[in-house]
Short mmCIF file of C-alpha atoms in Angstrom, two decimals:
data_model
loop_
_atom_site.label_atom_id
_atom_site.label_comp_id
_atom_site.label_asym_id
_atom_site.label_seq_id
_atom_site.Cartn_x
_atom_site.Cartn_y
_atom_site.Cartn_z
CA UNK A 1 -31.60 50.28 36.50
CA UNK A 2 -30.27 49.96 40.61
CA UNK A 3 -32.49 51.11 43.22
CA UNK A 4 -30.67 51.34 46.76
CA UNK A 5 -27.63 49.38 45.45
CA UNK A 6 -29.22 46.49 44.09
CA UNK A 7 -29.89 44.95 39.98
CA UNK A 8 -34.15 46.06 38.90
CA UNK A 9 -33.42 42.79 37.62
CA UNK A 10 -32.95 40.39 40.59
CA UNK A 11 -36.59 38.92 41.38
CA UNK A 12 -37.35 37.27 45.59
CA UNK A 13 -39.10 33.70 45.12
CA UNK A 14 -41.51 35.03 47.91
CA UNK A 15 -43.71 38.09 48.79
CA UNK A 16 -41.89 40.41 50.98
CA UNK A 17 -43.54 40.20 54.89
CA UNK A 18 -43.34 42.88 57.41
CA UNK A 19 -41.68 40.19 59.48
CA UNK A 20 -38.58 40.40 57.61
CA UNK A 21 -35.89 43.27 57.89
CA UNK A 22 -35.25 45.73 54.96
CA UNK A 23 -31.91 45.03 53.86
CA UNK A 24 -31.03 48.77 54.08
CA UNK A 25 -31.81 52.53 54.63
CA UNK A 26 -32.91 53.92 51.15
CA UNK A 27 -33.26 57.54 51.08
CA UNK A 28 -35.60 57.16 48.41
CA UNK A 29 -39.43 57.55 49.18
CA UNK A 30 -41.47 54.20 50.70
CA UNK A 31 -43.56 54.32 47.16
CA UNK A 32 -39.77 54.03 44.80
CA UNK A 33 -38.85 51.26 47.48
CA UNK A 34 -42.27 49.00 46.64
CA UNK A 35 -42.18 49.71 43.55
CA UNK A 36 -38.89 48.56 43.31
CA UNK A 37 -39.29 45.48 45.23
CA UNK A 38 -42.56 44.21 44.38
CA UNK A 39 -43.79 40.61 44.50
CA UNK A 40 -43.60 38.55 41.32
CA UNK A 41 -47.52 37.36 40.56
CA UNK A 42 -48.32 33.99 39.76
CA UNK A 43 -49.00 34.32 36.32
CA UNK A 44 -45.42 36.04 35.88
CA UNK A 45 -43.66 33.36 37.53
CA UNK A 46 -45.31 30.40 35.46
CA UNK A 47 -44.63 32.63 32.34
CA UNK A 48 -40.95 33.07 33.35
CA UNK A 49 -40.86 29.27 34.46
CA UNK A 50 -42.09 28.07 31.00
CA UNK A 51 -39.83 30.30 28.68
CA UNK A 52 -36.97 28.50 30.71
CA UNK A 53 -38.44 25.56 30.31
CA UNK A 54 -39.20 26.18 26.53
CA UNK A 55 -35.34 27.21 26.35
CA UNK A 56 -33.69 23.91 28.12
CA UNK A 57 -35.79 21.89 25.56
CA UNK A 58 -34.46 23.45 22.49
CA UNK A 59 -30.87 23.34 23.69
CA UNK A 60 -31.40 19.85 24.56
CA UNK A 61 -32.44 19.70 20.71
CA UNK A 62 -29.50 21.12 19.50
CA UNK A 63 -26.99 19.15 21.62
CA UNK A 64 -28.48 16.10 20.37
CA UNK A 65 -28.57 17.16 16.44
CA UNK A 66 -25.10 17.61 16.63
CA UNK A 67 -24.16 14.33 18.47
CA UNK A 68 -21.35 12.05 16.64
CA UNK A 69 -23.48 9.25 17.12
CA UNK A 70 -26.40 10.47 14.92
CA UNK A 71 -28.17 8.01 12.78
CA UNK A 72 -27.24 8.28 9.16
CA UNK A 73 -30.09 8.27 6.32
CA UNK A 74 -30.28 5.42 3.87
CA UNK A 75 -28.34 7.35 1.48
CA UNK A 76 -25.21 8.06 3.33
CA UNK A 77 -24.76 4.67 4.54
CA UNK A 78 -25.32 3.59 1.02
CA UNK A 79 -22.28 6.00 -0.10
CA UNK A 80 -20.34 4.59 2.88
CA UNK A 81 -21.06 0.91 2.15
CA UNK A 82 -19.76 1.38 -1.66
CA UNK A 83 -16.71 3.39 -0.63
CA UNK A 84 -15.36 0.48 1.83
CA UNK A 85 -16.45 -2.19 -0.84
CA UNK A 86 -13.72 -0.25 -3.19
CA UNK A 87 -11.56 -0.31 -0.36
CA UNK A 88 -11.89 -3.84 -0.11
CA UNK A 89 -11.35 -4.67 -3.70
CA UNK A 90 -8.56 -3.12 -4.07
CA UNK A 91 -6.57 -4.47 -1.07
CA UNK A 92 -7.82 -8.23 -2.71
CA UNK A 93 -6.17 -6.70 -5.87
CA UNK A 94 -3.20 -5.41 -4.54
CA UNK A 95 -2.15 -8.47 -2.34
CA UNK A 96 -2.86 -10.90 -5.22
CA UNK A 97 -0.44 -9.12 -7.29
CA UNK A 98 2.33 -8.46 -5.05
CA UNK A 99 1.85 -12.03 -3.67
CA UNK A 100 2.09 -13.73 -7.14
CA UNK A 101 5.99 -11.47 -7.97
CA UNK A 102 6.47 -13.00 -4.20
CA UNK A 103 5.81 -16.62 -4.92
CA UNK A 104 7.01 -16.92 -8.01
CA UNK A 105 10.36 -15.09 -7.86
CA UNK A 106 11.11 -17.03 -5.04
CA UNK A 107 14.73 -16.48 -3.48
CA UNK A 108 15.34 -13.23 -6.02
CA UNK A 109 12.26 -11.38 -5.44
CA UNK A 110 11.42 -9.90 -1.49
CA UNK A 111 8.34 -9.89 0.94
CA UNK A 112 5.53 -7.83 -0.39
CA UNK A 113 5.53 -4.13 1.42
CA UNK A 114 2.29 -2.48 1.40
CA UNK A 115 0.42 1.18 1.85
CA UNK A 116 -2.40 1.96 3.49
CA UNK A 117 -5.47 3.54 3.61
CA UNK A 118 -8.00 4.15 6.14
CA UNK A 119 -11.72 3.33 5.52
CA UNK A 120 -14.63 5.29 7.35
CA UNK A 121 -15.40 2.00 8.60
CA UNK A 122 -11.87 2.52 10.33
CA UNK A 123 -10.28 -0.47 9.27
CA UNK A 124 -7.11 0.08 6.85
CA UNK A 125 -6.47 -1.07 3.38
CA UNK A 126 -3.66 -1.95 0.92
CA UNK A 127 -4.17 0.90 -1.51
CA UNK A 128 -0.68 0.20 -3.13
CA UNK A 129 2.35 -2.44 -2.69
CA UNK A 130 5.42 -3.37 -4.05
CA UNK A 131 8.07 -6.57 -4.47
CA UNK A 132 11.76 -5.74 -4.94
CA UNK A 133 13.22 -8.30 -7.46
CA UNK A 134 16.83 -8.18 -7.96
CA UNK A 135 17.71 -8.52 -11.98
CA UNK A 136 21.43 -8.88 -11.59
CA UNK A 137 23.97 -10.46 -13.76
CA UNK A 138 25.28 -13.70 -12.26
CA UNK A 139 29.34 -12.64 -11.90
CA UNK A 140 31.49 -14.78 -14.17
CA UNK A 141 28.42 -16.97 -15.25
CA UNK A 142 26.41 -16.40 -18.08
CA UNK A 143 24.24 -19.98 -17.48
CA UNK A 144 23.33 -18.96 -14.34
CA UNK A 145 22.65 -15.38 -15.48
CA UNK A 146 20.43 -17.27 -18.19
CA UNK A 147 18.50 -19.56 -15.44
CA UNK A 148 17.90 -16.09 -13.17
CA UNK A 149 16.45 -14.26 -15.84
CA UNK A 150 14.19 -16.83 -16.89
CA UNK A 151 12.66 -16.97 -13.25
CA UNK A 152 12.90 -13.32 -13.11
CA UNK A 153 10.45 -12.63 -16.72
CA UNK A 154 7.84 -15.27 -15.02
CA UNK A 155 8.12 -13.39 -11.77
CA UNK A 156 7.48 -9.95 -13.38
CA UNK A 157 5.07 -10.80 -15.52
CA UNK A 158 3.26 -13.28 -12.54
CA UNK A 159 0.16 -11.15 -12.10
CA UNK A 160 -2.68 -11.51 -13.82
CA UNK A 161 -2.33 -8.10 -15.15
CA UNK A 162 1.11 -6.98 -15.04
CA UNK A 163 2.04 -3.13 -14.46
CA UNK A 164 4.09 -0.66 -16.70
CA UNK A 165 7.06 -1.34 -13.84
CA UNK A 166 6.38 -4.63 -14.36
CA UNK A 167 7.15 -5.16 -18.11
CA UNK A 168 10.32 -2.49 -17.64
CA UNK A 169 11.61 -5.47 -14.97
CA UNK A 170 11.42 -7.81 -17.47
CA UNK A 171 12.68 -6.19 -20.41
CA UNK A 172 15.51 -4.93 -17.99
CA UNK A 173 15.83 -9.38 -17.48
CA UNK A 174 15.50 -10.32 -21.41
CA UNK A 175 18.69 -7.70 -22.13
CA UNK A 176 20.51 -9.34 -19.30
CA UNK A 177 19.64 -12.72 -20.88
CA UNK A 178 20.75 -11.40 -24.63
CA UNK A 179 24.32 -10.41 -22.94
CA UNK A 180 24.52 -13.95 -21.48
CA UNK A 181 24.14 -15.91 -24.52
CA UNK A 182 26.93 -13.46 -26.29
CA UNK A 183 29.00 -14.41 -23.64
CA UNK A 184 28.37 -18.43 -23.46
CA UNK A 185 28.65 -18.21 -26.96
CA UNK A 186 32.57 -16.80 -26.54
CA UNK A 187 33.30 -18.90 -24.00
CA UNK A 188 32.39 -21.79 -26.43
CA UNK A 189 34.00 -20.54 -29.48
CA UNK A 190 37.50 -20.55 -27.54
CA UNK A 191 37.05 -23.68 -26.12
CA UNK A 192 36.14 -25.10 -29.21
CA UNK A 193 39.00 -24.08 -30.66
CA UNK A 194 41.31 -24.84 -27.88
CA UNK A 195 40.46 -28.35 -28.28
CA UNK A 196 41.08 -28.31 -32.39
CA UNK A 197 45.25 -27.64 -32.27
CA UNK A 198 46.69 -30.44 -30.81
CA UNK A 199 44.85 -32.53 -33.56
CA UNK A 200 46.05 -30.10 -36.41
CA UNK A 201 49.57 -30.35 -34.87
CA UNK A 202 49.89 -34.31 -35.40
CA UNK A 203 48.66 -34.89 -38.28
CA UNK A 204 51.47 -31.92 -39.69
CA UNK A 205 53.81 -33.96 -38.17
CA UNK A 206 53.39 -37.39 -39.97
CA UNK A 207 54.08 -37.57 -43.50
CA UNK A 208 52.39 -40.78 -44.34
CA UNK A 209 49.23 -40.46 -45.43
CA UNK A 210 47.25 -43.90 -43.82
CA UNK A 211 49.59 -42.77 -40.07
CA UNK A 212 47.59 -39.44 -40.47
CA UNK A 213 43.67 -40.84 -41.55
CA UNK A 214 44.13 -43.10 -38.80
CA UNK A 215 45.39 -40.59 -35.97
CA UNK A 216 42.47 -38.47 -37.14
CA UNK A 217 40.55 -41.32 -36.67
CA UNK A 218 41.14 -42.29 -33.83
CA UNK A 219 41.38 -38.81 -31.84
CA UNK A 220 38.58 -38.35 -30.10
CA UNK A 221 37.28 -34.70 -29.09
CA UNK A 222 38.06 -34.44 -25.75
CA UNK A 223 36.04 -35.46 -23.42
CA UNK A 224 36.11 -31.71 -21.17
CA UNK A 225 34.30 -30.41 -24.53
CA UNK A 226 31.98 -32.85 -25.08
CA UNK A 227 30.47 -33.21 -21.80
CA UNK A 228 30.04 -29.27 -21.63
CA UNK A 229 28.93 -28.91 -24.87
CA UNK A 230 25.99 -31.73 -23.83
CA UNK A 231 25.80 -29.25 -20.24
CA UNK A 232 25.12 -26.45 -21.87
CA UNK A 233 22.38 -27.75 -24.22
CA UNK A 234 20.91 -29.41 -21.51
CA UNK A 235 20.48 -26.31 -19.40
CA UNK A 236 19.78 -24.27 -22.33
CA UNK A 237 16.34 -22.42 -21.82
CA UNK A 238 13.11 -22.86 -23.56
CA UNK A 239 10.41 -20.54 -24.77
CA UNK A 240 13.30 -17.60 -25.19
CA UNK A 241 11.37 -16.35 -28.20
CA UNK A 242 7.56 -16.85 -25.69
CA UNK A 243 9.07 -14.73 -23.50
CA UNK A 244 10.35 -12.11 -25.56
CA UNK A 245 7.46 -11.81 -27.35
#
């Protein structure tokens, strides 16, 4: 409710004194006017002084409950403390086994890429990873096919525990080493008999029996063959049938 234009709500800090000038002309009678404009009491004031008080307190209270910086109980920092010690683990895990494809693939496998996670610690962990290791014929060279998929299977297979990718790699490696061999294997057959008909021609040729013993005798295989031959089984792998197994 107004009374002469101003809020029934708006209270003076002091006792009105004749001393001071009415603010305006009301046309309403001198009793409305007190009435209106009475002095607060004492006991009003520290009433109305303590509810505000009583009020600042509480919202203080609230502010502070919802603060970021709030102490957690025992048993959410426990939770906390085993979520970043899985964190943890697992980036130890992860790194291990993309840094043993790493090391031991050597100049056919790449650097290690990683994902990430973010702990509630704030700190970020390798949640996942990978190595790119190329399993690629060697063009126009089955031995050296043969010596890249041997470092290839012990790359793969590296980790302690290899993955389902990882045993795909190097079954993808062992089928590259099968086609090798077939193709060393032709490679040797021709040769092989390459080397045979110059012999066979020379001894059609002579018609005495001792002429031909003795050229066959004395023919040697030629040296080209020989020396690959001893090459090849040299560089032949070991521990095929390990591998494959």
């Amino acid at each position: 409710m107004q009374v002469g234009g101003f809020p029934s709500s708006y209270h003076f800090a002091s006792p009105l004194s004749a001393s001071i000038p009415r603010p305006f002309e009301s046309a309403s009678s001198p009793e409305l006017a007190r009435a209106a404009f009475a002095p607060v009491t004492a006991g009003a004031e520290a009433d109305s002084s303590q509810a505000a008080t009583s009020q600042e307190e509480q919202d203080r209270s609230d502010d502070s409950s919802a603060q970021p910086g709030e102490p957690r109980s025992a048993k959410e920092e426990q939770k906390l403390q085993l979520v970043v010690a899985e964190l943890a683990n697992r980036d130890r895990e992860v790194r291990a086994h993309e840094q043993a494809h790493a090391a031991v693939g050597g100049p056919h496998a790449g650097a290690p890429t990683y994902t990430y996670t973010q702990g509630p610690d704030g700190k970020r962990y390798a949640s996942g990873g990978e190595v790119r290791i190329d399993v690629g014929a060697v063009a126009n060279d089955p031995q050296a096919t043969l010596s890249k998929m041997e470092i290839v299977i012990r790359a793969a297979l590296a980790p302690a525990e290899p993955s389902a990718q990882d045993r795909s790699v190097a079954s993808q490696a062992q089928a590259q080493m099968a086609a090798a061999r077939a193709e060393l294997a032709a490679l040797r057959r021709g040769e092989g008999e390459g080397g045979k008909a110059p012999a066979d021609q020379g001894a059609e040729k002579s018609d005495d029996p001792s002429v031909t013993s003795d050229a066959s005798r004395s023919s040697p295989v030629p040296a080209g063959i020989s020396l690959y031959a001893a090459s090849a089984d040299q560089q032949r792998p070991s521990g095929l049938l390990d591998l494959r197994a």
